[in-house]
């Protein structure tokens, strides 16, 4: 076993997520004995999480939910990047679904992720530049974030703990309702490009992808109908695949 590999037969594995609800919801299922969620960073593009600094003058106190407020504050403070040297989790799961928000940039090159939660905060200047996902400017900023993420992970000895959840937007709901085909197609095209870039630094076994026939929206999902709110079998299968990917060392 290499120094930083996930230990084999270690029982419950602790998991840190940098991603979205498509990963977090799996760990909320009842009766899951293999993993324990240690931390969760959401609403944060890699382009923002690994930028030098956040947007200035944002008042998060007006965000009513403590969870949502914490997510925004962490994105703006670049907490994930700064905390990487002290990460203790056995597994770091990354998904890129929240890249759908793009980024906001101020005139001092501060960066934030324009989630609905951030946009509810006070002090959001109308002069901020919104960089839409898939644009040239976004891809350049995201690539800089990806490179910094991998450099910081390598420096902290965390690369072998990373698992990428290759989530995709669903085109169909379990009740037969179709989502916006073009929106799902565009989102998935961008996701596949970004997953490809992550493959430059990670091994094939560090990618987990649920079979396409399970990428189905749940019309009764607790967060509502959405192409990224899946049926329960999707999450159960993801956990099984994650278990296999992390149950034993690869060297």
PDB file of N, CA and C in Angstrom, residues 110-160:
ATOM      1  N   UNK A 110     -11.525  39.172  -7.904  1.00  0.00           N
ATOM      2  CA  UNK A 110     -12.154  38.290  -6.932  1.00  0.00           C
ATOM      3  C   UNK A 110     -13.180  37.419  -7.638  1.00  0.00           C
ATOM      4  N   UNK A 111     -13.338  36.186  -7.170  1.00  0.00           N
ATOM      5  CA  UNK A 111     -14.198  35.223  -7.851  1.00  0.00           C
ATOM      6  C   UNK A 111     -15.163  34.579  -6.853  1.00  0.00           C
ATOM      7  N   UNK A 112     -16.392  34.357  -7.292  1.00  0.00           N
ATOM      8  CA  UNK A 112     -17.385  33.633  -6.516  1.00  0.00           C
ATOM      9  C   UNK A 112     -18.258  32.813  -7.438  1.00  0.00           C
ATOM     10  N   UNK A 113     -18.966  31.845  -6.870  1.00  0.00           N
ATOM     11  CA  UNK A 113     -19.871  31.003  -7.643  1.00  0.00           C
ATOM     12  C   UNK A 113     -21.287  31.540  -7.509  1.00  0.00           C
ATOM     13  N   UNK A 114     -21.940  31.972  -8.601  1.00  0.00           N
ATOM     14  CA  UNK A 114     -23.251  32.622  -8.506  1.00  0.00           C
ATOM     15  C   UNK A 114     -24.403  31.635  -8.317  1.00  0.00           C
ATOM     16  N   UNK A 115     -24.348  30.894  -7.230  1.00  0.00           N
ATOM     17  CA  UNK A 115     -25.469  30.043  -6.862  1.00  0.00           C
ATOM     18  C   UNK A 115     -26.651  30.923  -6.464  1.00  0.00           C
ATOM     19  N   UNK A 116     -27.816  30.308  -6.385  1.00  0.00           N
ATOM     20  CA  UNK A 116     -28.994  31.060  -5.938  1.00  0.00           C
ATOM     21  C   UNK A 116     -28.758  31.619  -4.548  1.00  0.00           C
ATOM     22  N   UNK A 117     -27.998  30.892  -3.728  1.00  0.00           N
ATOM     23  CA  UNK A 117     -27.738  31.330  -2.352  1.00  0.00           C
ATOM     24  C   UNK A 117     -26.866  32.584  -2.341  1.00  0.00           C
ATOM     25  N   UNK A 118     -25.813  32.607  -3.150  1.00  0.00           N
ATOM     26  CA  UNK A 118     -24.974  33.798  -3.202  1.00  0.00           C
ATOM     27  C   UNK A 118     -25.763  34.990  -3.708  1.00  0.00           C
ATOM     28  N   UNK A 119     -26.603  34.781  -4.702  1.00  0.00           N
ATOM     29  CA  UNK A 119     -27.352  35.891  -5.288  1.00  0.00           C
ATOM     30  C   UNK A 119     -28.392  36.454  -4.320  1.00  0.00           C
ATOM     31  N   UNK A 120     -28.723  35.712  -3.259  1.00  0.00           N
ATOM     32  CA  UNK A 120     -29.621  36.219  -2.221  1.00  0.00           C
ATOM     33  C   UNK A 120     -28.891  37.039  -1.176  1.00  0.00           C
ATOM     34  N   UNK A 121     -27.565  36.997  -1.181  1.00  0.00           N
ATOM     35  CA  UNK A 121     -26.776  37.730  -0.195  1.00  0.00           C
ATOM     36  C   UNK A 121     -26.826  39.231  -0.466  1.00  0.00           C
ATOM     37  N   UNK A 122     -26.482  39.991   0.545  1.00  0.00           N
ATOM     38  CA  UNK A 122     -26.402  41.433   0.372  1.00  0.00           C
ATOM     39  C   UNK A 122     -25.056  41.838  -0.201  1.00  0.00           C
ATOM     40  N   UNK A 123     -24.995  43.036  -0.735  1.00  0.00           N
ATOM     41  CA  UNK A 123     -23.744  43.575  -1.222  1.00  0.00           C
ATOM     42  C   UNK A 123     -23.298  43.049  -2.573  1.00  0.00           C
ATOM     43  N   UNK A 124     -24.189  42.360  -3.286  1.00  0.00           N
ATOM     44  CA  UNK A 124     -23.837  41.865  -4.619  1.00  0.00           C
ATOM     45  C   UNK A 124     -23.926  43.026  -5.608  1.00  0.00           C
ATOM     46  N   UNK A 125     -22.793  43.432  -6.126  1.00  0.00           N
ATOM     47  CA  UNK A 125     -22.750  44.583  -7.012  1.00  0.00           C
ATOM     48  C   UNK A 125     -23.308  44.254  -8.389  1.00  0.00           C
ATOM     49  N   UNK A 126     -24.083  45.169  -8.966  1.00  0.00           N
ATOM     50  CA  UNK A 126     -24.567  44.957 -10.339  1.00  0.00           C
ATOM     51  C   UNK A 126     -23.452  45.039 -11.375  1.00  0.00           C
ATOM     52  N   UNK A 127     -22.278  45.479 -10.933  1.00  0.00           N
ATOM     53  CA  UNK A 127     -21.152  45.615 -11.858  1.00  0.00           C
ATOM     54  C   UNK A 127     -20.333  44.332 -11.991  1.00  0.00           C
ATOM     55  N   UNK A 128     -20.696  43.311 -11.237  1.00  0.00           N
ATOM     56  CA  UNK A 128     -19.961  42.061 -11.327  1.00  0.00           C
ATOM     57  C   UNK A 128     -20.113  41.455 -12.718  1.00  0.00           C
ATOM     58  N   UNK A 129     -19.045  40.834 -13.199  1.00  0.00           N
ATOM     59  CA  UNK A 129     -19.052  40.199 -14.514  1.00  0.00           C
ATOM     60  C   UNK A 129     -19.418  38.733 -14.342  1.00  0.00           C
ATOM     61  N   UNK A 130     -20.504  38.301 -14.962  1.00  0.00           N
ATOM     62  CA  UNK A 130     -20.901  36.901 -14.884  1.00  0.00           C
ATOM     63  C   UNK A 130     -20.304  36.140 -16.060  1.00  0.00           C
ATOM     64  N   UNK A 131     -19.565  35.099 -15.751  1.00  0.00           N
ATOM     65  CA  UNK A 131     -18.917  34.277 -16.765  1.00  0.00           C
ATOM     66  C   UNK A 131     -19.715  32.979 -16.861  1.00  0.00           C
ATOM     67  N   UNK A 132     -20.338  32.748 -17.998  1.00  0.00           N
ATOM     68  CA  UNK A 132     -21.258  31.618 -18.129  1.00  0.00           C
ATOM     69  C   UNK A 132     -20.490  30.324 -18.377  1.00  0.00           C
ATOM     70  N   UNK A 133     -20.999  29.196 -17.859  1.00  0.00           N
ATOM     71  CA  UNK A 133     -20.315  27.916 -18.070  1.00  0.00           C
ATOM     72  C   UNK A 133     -20.234  27.561 -19.544  1.00  0.00           C
ATOM     73  N   UNK A 134     -19.091  27.063 -19.941  1.00  0.00           N
ATOM     74  CA  UNK A 134     -18.883  26.679 -21.336  1.00  0.00           C
ATOM     75  C   UNK A 134     -18.247  27.759 -22.186  1.00  0.00           C
ATOM     76  N   UNK A 135     -18.249  28.992 -21.698  1.00  0.00           N
ATOM     77  CA  UNK A 135     -17.619  30.070 -22.459  1.00  0.00           C
ATOM     78  C   UNK A 135     -16.099  29.933 -22.390  1.00  0.00           C
ATOM     79  N   UNK A 136     -15.403  30.611 -23.300  1.00  0.00           N
ATOM     80  CA  UNK A 136     -13.945  30.549 -23.315  1.00  0.00           C
ATOM     81  C   UNK A 136     -13.370  31.057 -22.004  1.00  0.00           C
ATOM     82  N   UNK A 137     -13.905  32.180 -21.505  1.00  0.00           N
ATOM     83  CA  UNK A 137     -13.397  32.736 -20.241  1.00  0.00           C
ATOM     84  C   UNK A 137     -13.620  31.777 -19.086  1.00  0.00           C
ATOM     85  N   UNK A 138     -14.770  31.118 -19.079  1.00  0.00           N
ATOM     86  CA  UNK A 138     -15.034  30.164 -18.006  1.00  0.00           C
ATOM     87  C   UNK A 138     -14.067  28.992 -18.078  1.00  0.00           C
ATOM     88  N   UNK A 139     -13.872  28.438 -19.262  1.00  0.00           N
ATOM     89  CA  UNK A 139     -13.001  27.281 -19.396  1.00  0.00           C
ATOM     90  C   UNK A 139     -11.558  27.612 -19.023  1.00  0.00           C
ATOM     91  N   UNK A 140     -11.120  28.810 -19.314  1.00  0.00           N
ATOM     92  CA  UNK A 140      -9.776  29.220 -18.918  1.00  0.00           C
ATOM     93  C   UNK A 140      -9.668  29.316 -17.400  1.00  0.00           C
ATOM     94  N   UNK A 141     -10.676  29.913 -16.759  1.00  0.00           N
ATOM     95  CA  UNK A 141     -10.666  30.029 -15.301  1.00  0.00           C
ATOM     96  C   UNK A 141     -10.790  28.660 -14.645  1.00  0.00           C
ATOM     97  N   UNK A 142     -11.632  27.805 -15.222  1.00  0.00           N
ATOM     98  CA  UNK A 142     -11.817  26.466 -14.666  1.00  0.00           C
ATOM     99  C   UNK A 142     -10.541  25.651 -14.793  1.00  0.00           C
ATOM    100  N   UNK A 143      -9.873  25.765 -15.924  1.00  0.00           N
ATOM    101  CA  UNK A 143      -8.624  25.019 -16.126  1.00  0.00           C
ATOM    102  C   UNK A 143      -7.571  25.457 -15.110  1.00  0.00           C
ATOM    103  N   UNK A 144      -7.508  26.758 -14.833  1.00  0.00           N
ATOM    104  CA  UNK A 144      -6.572  27.236 -13.812  1.00  0.00           C
ATOM    105  C   UNK A 144      -6.931  26.644 -12.450  1.00  0.00           C
ATOM    106  N   UNK A 145      -8.239  26.556 -12.143  1.00  0.00           N
ATOM    107  CA  UNK A 145      -8.671  25.949 -10.896  1.00  0.00           C
ATOM    108  C   UNK A 145      -8.342  24.470 -10.828  1.00  0.00           C
ATOM    109  N   UNK A 146      -8.557  23.766 -11.938  1.00  0.00           N
ATOM    110  CA  UNK A 146      -8.235  22.331 -11.970  1.00  0.00           C
ATOM    111  C   UNK A 146      -6.751  22.101 -11.721  1.00  0.00           C
ATOM    112  N   UNK A 147      -5.915  22.863 -12.388  1.00  0.00           N
ATOM    113  CA  UNK A 147      -4.474  22.699 -12.221  1.00  0.00           C
ATOM    114  C   UNK A 147      -4.052  22.965 -10.771  1.00  0.00           C
ATOM    115  N   UNK A 148      -4.630  23.998 -10.187  1.00  0.00           N
ATOM    116  CA  UNK A 148      -4.267  24.318  -8.805  1.00  0.00           C
ATOM    117  C   UNK A 148      -4.789  23.250  -7.844  1.00  0.00           C
ATOM    118  N   UNK A 149      -5.974  22.756  -8.095  1.00  0.00           N
ATOM    119  CA  UNK A 149      -6.532  21.683  -7.278  1.00  0.00           C
ATOM    120  C   UNK A 149      -5.603  20.480  -7.269  1.00  0.00           C
ATOM    121  N   UNK A 150      -5.169  20.053  -8.440  1.00  0.00           N
ATOM    122  CA  UNK A 150      -4.315  18.880  -8.509  1.00  0.00           C
ATOM    123  C   UNK A 150      -2.939  19.158  -7.898  1.00  0.00           C
ATOM    124  N   UNK A 151      -2.428  20.354  -8.069  1.00  0.00           N
ATOM    125  CA  UNK A 151      -1.134  20.694  -7.476  1.00  0.00           C
ATOM    126  C   UNK A 151      -1.221  20.676  -5.949  1.00  0.00           C
ATOM    127  N   UNK A 152      -2.302  21.238  -5.413  1.00  0.00           N
ATOM    128  CA  UNK A 152      -2.477  21.258  -3.957  1.00  0.00           C
ATOM    129  C   UNK A 152      -2.722  19.846  -3.424  1.00  0.00           C
ATOM    130  N   UNK A 153      -3.499  19.045  -4.153  1.00  0.00           N
ATOM    131  CA  UNK A 153      -3.745  17.669  -3.734  1.00  0.00           C
ATOM    132  C   UNK A 153      -2.446  16.869  -3.736  1.00  0.00           C
ATOM    133  N   UNK A 154      -1.630  17.094  -4.741  1.00  0.00           N
ATOM    134  CA  UNK A 154      -0.351  16.383  -4.830  1.00  0.00           C
ATOM    135  C   UNK A 154       0.561  16.791  -3.672  1.00  0.00           C
ATOM    136  N   UNK A 155       0.599  18.080  -3.382  1.00  0.00           N
ATOM    137  CA  UNK A 155       1.454  18.565  -2.293  1.00  0.00           C
ATOM    138  C   UNK A 155       1.006  18.021  -0.939  1.00  0.00           C
ATOM    139  N   UNK A 156      -0.303  17.816  -0.787  1.00  0.00           N
ATOM    140  CA  UNK A 156      -0.847  17.322   0.477  1.00  0.00           C
ATOM    141  C   UNK A 156      -0.896  15.795   0.541  1.00  0.00           C
ATOM    142  N   UNK A 157      -0.466  15.119  -0.528  1.00  0.00           N
ATOM    143  CA  UNK A 157      -0.489  13.670  -0.552  1.00  0.00           C
ATOM    144  C   UNK A 157      -1.885  13.092  -0.638  1.00  0.00           C
ATOM    145  N   UNK A 158      -2.776  13.788  -1.343  1.00  0.00           N
ATOM    146  CA  UNK A 158      -4.180  13.389  -1.378  1.00  0.00           C
ATOM    147  C   UNK A 158      -4.645  12.833  -2.721  1.00  0.00           C
ATOM    148  N   UNK A 159      -3.800  12.832  -3.722  1.00  0.00           N
ATOM    149  CA  UNK A 159      -4.248  12.492  -5.070  1.00  0.00           C
ATOM    150  C   UNK A 159      -4.893  11.113  -5.120  1.00  0.00           C
ATOM    151  N   UNK A 160      -4.303  10.133  -4.446  1.00  0.00           N
ATOM    152  CA  UNK A 160      -4.827   8.773  -4.516  1.00  0.00           C
ATOM    153  C   UNK A 160      -6.160   8.615  -3.784  1.00  0.00           C
TER     154      UNK A 160
END
